[in-house]
Coordinates of C-alpha atoms and ligand atoms in Angstrom, one line a residue:
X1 CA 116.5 80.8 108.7
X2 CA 118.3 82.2 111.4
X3 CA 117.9 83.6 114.8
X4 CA 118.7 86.6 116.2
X5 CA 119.2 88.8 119.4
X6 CA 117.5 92.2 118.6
X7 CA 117.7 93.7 122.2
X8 CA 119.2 93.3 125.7
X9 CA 117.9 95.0 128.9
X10 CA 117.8 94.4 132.7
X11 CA 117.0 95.9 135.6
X12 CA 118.2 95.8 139.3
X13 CA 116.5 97.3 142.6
X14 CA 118.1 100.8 143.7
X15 CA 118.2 99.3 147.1
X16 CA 122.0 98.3 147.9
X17 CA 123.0 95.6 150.3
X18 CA 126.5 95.8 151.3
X19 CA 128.3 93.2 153.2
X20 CA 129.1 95.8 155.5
X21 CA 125.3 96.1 155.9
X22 CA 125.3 92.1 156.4
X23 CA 128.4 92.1 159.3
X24 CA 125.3 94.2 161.6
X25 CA 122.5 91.0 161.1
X26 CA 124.9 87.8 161.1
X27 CA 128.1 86.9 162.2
X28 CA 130.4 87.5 158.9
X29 CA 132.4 90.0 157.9
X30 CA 133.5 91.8 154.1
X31 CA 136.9 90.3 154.1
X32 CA 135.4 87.0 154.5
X33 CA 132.4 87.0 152.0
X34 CA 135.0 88.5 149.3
X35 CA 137.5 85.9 150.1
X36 CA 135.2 82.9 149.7
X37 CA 132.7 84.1 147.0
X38 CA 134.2 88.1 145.1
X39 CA 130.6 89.5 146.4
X40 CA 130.7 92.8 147.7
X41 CA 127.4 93.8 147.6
X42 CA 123.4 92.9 146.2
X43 CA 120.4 94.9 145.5
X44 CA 117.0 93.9 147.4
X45 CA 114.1 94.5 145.7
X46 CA 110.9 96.1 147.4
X47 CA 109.1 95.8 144.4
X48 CA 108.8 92.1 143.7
X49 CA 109.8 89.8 140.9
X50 CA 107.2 90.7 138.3
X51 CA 107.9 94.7 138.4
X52 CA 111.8 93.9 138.0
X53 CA 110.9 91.8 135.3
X54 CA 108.8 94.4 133.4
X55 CA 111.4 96.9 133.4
X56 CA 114.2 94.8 132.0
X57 CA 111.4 93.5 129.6
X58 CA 111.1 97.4 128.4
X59 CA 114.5 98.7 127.9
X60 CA 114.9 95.0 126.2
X61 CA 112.3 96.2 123.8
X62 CA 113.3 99.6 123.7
X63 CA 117.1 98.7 122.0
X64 CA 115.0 95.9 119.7
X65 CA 112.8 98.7 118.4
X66 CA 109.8 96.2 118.8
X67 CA 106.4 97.1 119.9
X68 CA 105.2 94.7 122.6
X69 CA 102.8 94.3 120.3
X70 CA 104.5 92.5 118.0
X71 CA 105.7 89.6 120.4
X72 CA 104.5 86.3 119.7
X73 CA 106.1 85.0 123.0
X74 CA 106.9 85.8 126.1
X75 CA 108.8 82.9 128.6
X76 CA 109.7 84.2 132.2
X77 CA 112.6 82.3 133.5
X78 CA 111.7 82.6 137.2
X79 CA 111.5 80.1 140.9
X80 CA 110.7 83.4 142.7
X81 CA 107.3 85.1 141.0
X82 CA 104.9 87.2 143.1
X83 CA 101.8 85.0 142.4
X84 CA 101.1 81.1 142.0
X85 CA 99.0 82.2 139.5
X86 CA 99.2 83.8 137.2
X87 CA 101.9 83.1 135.8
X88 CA 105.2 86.4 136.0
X89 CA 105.3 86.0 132.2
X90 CA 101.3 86.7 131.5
X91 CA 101.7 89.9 134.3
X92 CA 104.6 90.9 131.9
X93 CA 102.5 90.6 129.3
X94 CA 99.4 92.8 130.6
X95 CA 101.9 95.2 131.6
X96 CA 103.1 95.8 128.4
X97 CA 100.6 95.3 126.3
X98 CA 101.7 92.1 124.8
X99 CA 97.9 91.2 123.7
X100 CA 99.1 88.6 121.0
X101 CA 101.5 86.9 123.2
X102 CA 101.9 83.2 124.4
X103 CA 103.2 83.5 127.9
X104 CA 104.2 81.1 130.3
X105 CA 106.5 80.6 133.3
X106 CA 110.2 78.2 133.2
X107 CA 111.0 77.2 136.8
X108 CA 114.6 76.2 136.3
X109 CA 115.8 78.1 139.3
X110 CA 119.3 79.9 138.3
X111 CA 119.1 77.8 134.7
X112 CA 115.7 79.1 134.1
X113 CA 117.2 82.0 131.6
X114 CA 119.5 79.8 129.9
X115 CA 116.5 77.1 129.5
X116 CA 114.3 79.7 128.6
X117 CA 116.3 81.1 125.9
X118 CA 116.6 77.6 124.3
X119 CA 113.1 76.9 124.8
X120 CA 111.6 80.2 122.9
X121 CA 114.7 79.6 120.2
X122 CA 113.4 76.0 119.9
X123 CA 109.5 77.2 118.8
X124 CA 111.4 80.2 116.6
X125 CA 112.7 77.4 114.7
X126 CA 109.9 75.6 113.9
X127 CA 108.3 78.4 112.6
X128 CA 105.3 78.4 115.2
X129 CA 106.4 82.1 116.2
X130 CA 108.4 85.0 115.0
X131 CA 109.7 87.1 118.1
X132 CA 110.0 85.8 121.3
X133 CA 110.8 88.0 124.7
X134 CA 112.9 85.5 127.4
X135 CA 113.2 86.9 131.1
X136 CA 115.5 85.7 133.5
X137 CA 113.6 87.7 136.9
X138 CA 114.2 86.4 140.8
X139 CA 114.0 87.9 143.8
X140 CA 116.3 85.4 146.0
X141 CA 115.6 87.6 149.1
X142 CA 112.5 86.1 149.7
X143 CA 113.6 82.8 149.8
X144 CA 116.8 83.4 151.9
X145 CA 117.0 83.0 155.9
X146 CA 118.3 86.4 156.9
X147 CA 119.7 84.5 160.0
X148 CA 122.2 81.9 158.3
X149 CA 125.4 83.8 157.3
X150 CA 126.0 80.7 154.8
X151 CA 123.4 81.6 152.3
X152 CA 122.4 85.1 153.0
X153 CA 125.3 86.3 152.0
X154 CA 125.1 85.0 148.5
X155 CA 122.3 86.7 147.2
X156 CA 120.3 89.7 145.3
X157 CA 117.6 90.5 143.0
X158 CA 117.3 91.4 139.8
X159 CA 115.8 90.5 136.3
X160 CA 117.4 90.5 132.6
X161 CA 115.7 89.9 129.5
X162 CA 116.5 89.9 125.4
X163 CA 114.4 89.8 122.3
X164 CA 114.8 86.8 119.8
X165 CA 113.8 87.5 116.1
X166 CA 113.0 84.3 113.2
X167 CA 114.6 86.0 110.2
X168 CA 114.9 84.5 106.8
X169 CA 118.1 84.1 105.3
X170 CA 118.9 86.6 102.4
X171 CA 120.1 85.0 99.6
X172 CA 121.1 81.0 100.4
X173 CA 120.4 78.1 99.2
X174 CA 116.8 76.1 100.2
X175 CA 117.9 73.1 102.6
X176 CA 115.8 69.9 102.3
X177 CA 113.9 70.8 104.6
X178 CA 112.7 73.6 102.2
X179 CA 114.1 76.7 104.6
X180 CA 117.1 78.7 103.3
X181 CA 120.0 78.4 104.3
X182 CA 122.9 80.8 105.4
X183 CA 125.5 78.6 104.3
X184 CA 125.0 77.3 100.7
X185 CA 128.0 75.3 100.9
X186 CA 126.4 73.5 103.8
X187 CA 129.7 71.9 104.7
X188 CA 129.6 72.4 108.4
X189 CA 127.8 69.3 110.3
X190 CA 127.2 70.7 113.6
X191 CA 123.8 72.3 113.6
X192 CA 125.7 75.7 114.6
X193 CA 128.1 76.2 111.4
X194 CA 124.8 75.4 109.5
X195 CA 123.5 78.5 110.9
X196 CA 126.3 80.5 112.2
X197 CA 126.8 82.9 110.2
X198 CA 127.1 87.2 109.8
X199 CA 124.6 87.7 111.9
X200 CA 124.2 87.3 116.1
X201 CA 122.8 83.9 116.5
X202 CA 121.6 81.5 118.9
X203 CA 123.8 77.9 118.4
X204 CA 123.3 74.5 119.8
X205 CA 122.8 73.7 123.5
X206 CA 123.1 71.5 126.3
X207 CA 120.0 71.0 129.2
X208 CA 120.5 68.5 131.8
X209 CA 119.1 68.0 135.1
X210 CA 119.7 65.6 138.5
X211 CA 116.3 66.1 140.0
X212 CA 117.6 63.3 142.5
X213 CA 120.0 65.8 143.9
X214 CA 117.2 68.5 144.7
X215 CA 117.3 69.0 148.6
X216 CA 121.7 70.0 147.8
X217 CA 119.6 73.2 146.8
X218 CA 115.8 73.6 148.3
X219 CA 113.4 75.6 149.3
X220 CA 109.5 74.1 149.9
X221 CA 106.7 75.9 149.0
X222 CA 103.0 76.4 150.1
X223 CA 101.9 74.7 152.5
X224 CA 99.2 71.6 151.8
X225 CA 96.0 73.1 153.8
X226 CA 93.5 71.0 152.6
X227 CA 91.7 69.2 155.8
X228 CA 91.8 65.8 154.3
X229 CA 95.8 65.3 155.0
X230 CA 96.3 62.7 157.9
X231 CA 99.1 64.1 160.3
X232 CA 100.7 60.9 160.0
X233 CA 102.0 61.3 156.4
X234 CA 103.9 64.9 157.5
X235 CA 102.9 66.3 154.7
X236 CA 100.9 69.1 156.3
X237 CA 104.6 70.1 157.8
X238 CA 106.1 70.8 154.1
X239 CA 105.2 74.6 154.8
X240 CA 106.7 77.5 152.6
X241 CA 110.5 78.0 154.3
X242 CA 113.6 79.5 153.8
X243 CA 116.1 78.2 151.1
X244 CA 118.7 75.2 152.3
X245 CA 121.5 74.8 151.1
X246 CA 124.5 72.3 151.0
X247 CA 127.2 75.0 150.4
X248 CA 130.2 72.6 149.5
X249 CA 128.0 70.0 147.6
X250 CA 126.9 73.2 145.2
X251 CA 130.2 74.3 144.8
X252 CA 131.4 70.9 143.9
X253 CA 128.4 69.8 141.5
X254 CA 129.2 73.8 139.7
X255 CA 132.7 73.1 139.4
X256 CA 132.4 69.5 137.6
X257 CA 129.2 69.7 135.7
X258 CA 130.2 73.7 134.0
X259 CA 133.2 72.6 132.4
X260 CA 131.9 69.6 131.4
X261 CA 128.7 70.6 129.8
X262 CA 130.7 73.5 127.9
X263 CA 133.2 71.2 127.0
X264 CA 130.7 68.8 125.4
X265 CA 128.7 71.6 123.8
X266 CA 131.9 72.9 122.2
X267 CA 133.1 69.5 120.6
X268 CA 129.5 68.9 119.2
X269 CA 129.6 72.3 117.7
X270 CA 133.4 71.4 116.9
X271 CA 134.5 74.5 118.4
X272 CA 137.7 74.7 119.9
X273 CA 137.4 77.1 123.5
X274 CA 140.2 79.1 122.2
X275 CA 137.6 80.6 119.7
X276 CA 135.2 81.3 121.9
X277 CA 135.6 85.5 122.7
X278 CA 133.6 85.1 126.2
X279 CA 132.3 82.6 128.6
X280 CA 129.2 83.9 130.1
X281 CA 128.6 82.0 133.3
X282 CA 126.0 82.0 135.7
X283 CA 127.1 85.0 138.4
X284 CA 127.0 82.5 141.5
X285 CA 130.7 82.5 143.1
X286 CA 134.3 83.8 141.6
X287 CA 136.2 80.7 143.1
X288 CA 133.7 78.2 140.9
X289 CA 134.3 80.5 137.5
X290 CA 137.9 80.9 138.4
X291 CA 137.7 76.9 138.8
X292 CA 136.1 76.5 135.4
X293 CA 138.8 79.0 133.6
X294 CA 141.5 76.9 134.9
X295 CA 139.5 73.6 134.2
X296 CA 139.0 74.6 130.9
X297 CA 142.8 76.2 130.5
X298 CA 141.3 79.2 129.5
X299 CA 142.3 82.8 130.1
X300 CA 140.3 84.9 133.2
X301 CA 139.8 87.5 130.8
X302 CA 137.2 85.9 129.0
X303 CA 134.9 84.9 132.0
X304 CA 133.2 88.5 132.7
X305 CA 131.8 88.8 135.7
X306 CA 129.3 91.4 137.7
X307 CA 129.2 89.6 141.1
X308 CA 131.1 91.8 143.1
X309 CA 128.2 94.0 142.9
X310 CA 125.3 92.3 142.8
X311 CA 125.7 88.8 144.7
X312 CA 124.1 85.5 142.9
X313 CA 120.9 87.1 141.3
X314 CA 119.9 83.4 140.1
X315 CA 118.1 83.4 136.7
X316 CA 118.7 86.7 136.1
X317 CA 122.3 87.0 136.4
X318 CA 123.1 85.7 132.9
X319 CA 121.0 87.8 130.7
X320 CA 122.2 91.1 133.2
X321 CA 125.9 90.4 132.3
X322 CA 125.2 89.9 128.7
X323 CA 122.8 93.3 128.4
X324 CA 125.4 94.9 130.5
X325 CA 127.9 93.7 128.0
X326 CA 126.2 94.3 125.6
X327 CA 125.5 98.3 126.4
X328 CA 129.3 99.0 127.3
X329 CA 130.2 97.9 123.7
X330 CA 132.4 94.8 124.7
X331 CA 130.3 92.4 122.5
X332 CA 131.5 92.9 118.4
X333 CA 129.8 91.4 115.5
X334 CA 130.9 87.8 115.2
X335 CA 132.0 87.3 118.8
X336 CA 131.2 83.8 119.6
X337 CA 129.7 83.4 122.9
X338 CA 129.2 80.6 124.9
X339 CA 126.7 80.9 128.2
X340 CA 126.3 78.3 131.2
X341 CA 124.1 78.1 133.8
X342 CA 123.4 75.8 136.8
X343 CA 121.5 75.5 140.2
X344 CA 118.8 74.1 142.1
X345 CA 117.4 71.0 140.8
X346 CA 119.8 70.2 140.0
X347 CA 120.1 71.7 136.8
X348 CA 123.0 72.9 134.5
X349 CA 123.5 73.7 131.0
X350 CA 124.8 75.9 128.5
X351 CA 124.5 77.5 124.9
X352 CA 126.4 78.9 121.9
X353 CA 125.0 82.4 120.8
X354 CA 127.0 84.2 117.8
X355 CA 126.7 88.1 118.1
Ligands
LIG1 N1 130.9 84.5 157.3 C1 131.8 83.9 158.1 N2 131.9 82.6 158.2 C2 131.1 81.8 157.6 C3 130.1 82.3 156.7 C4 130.0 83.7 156.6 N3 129.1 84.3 155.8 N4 129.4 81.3 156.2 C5 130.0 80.2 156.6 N5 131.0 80.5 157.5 C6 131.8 79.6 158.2 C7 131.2 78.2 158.4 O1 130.4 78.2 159.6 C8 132.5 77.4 158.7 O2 132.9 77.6 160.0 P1 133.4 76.4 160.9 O3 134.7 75.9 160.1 O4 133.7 77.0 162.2 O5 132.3 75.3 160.9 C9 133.5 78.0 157.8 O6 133.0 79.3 157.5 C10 133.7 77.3 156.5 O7 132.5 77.0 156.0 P2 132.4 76.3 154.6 O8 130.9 76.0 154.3 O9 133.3 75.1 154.5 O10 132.9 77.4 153.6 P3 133.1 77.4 152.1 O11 134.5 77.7 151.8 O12 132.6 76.1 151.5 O13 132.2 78.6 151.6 C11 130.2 79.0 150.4 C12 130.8 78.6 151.8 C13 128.7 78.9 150.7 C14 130.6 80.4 150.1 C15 130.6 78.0 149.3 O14 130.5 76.7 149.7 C16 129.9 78.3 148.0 O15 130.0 79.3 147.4 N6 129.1 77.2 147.5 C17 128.3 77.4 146.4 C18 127.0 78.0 146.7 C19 126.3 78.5 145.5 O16 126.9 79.1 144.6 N7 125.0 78.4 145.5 C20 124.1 78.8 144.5 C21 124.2 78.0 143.3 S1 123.2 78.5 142.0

């Protein structure tokens, strides 16, 4: 049994927001936001998150020559969705048409895509489904105070999404556990050479979380309305707001917990970094995946990277790089891949994929 990538597709708003655009609401200026963060501009979306989200979900479909039909499941890796309820992914789904889908919503913030994609690879592998859709869709402008030059700066919208396929191993020997297996030999331990393969592949991964550390990244929600509340408790006053952020304190956690995380995924998967073709990181800030390069002693070359043009797109920026990757040809068969995320939270992790 293996799993596989069968498509890639994103989507991003026409609607360009340049920093020059920015210098005319806050007090910033180009030089600056390039200097501190590589971000030259973001797209704003007047759509909303579920639209975005349908679109990427369709040209994701499109290259996997699937019919939404045949989806089994359908997770939306979103903090950011138009509604409450329902949920982005079961809009998604009416949308397409995904009648015989299991849908639900992962609020993971900017790891939602990355947890997501080990979530739906997780049910793929106990058989319970067959092909599973992930989204990562967010539309950060909402959430962002267009008055503070410290976080407005750092953001876009945007939504990626690929197509996971349960495929039966030709040929190969029948584990104890009664599936086949790729590797008769069965030699490897790490639950990746088991299954790595030929074929593109999703490996082992790494979830964590700090939900101790969540007002470092915050933004509240609707407001409790019911009349029961007694002022006293404040509660009423937890209103929807504007995202708040600690802007060092991020940069910090990013820049510890990335290489870490990576580091630990790659010695249980006893895969030295040098064989790893690309690192595809959450799009948050050059400085942190320069700092995570040179952390790991690795070369800059391997850490692609698509912020300069569209800002911190939070759960979507991982599975935009990889589909954009993916389209311009710079992904070969066999390329080990290894993806991080992190953000609000806190949460952080990161995943081996084989293409
Ligand atoms: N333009 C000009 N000046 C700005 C500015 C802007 N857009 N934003 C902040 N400044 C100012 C600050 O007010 C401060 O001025 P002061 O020294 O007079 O007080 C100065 O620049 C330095 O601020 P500081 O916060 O120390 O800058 P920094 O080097 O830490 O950069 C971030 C700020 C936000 C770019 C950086 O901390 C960062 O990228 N953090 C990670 C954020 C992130 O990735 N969040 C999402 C995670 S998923």
């Amino acid at each position: 049994m293996e799993i596989k990538v069968i498509g890639t597709g994103s989507y991003v708003p026409e609607r360009t927001l340049t920093n020059e655009d920015l210098e005319q609401i806050v007090e910033t200026s180009d030089a600056w936001i390039r200097e501190r963060t590589g971000i030259g501009s973001r797209r704003i979306t007047e759509a909303g998150t579920t639209a975005m989200a349908v679109e990427a979900a369709k040209r994701a479909l499109e290259m996997a020559q699937t019919a939404p039909e045949a989806l089994d499941l359908i997770i939306v890796g979103t903090s950011t969705g138009d509604c409450l309820f329902p949920g982005t992914a079961c809009e998604v789904q009416a949308a397409l048409g995904a009648a015989g889908a299991a849908c639900f919503d992962l609020s993971a913030a900017c790891s939602g895509f990355l947890f997501s994609l080990n979530t739906a690879c997780v049910y793929l592998e106990s058989g319970a489904y067959q092909r599973a859709l992930v989204i990562g869709a967010d539309t950060l402008s909402k959430t962002v105070d267009w008055s503070d030059r410290s976080t407005c700066i750092l953001f876009g919208d945007g939504a990626g999404a690929a197509v996971f396929e349960r495929v039966e191993a030709a040929g190969g020997e029948t584990g104890a556990d009664g599936r086949k297996r790729a590797d008769p030999d069965g030699s490897a331990g790490g639950r990746m050479q088991k299954t790595w393969g030929h074929e593109s592949r999703v490996g082992p991964f790494i979830m964590k979380a700090d939900g101790g550390r969540g007002e470092v990244l915050h933004c509240a929600g609707t407001p409790l309305r019911n009349p029961f509340i007694k002022e006293e408790t404040g509660n009423k006053e937890k209103g929807f707001g504007y995202m708040t952020m600690n802007g060092q304190e991020v940069f910090r956690f990013a820049v510890k917990t990335v290489p870490e995380v990576l580091e630990a995924l790659l010695e249980k998967a006893e895969v030295p970094p040098e064989d790893i073709r690309y690192f595809i990181l959450h799009q948050a800030n050059e400085r942190i995946i320069a700092a995570v390069a040179k952390r790991m002693k690795q070369p800059i070359e391997k850490f692609p990277m698509n912020l300069e043009r569209y800002g911190n797109t939070s759960g979507a920026s991982i599975p935009i790089l990889l589909d954009e990757m993916n389209r311009e040809g710079k992904l070969a068969r066999g390329d080990k891949l290894a993806l991080a995320g992190f953000g609000a939270g806190l949460t952080w992790g990161a995943t081996l994929l084989l293409w």
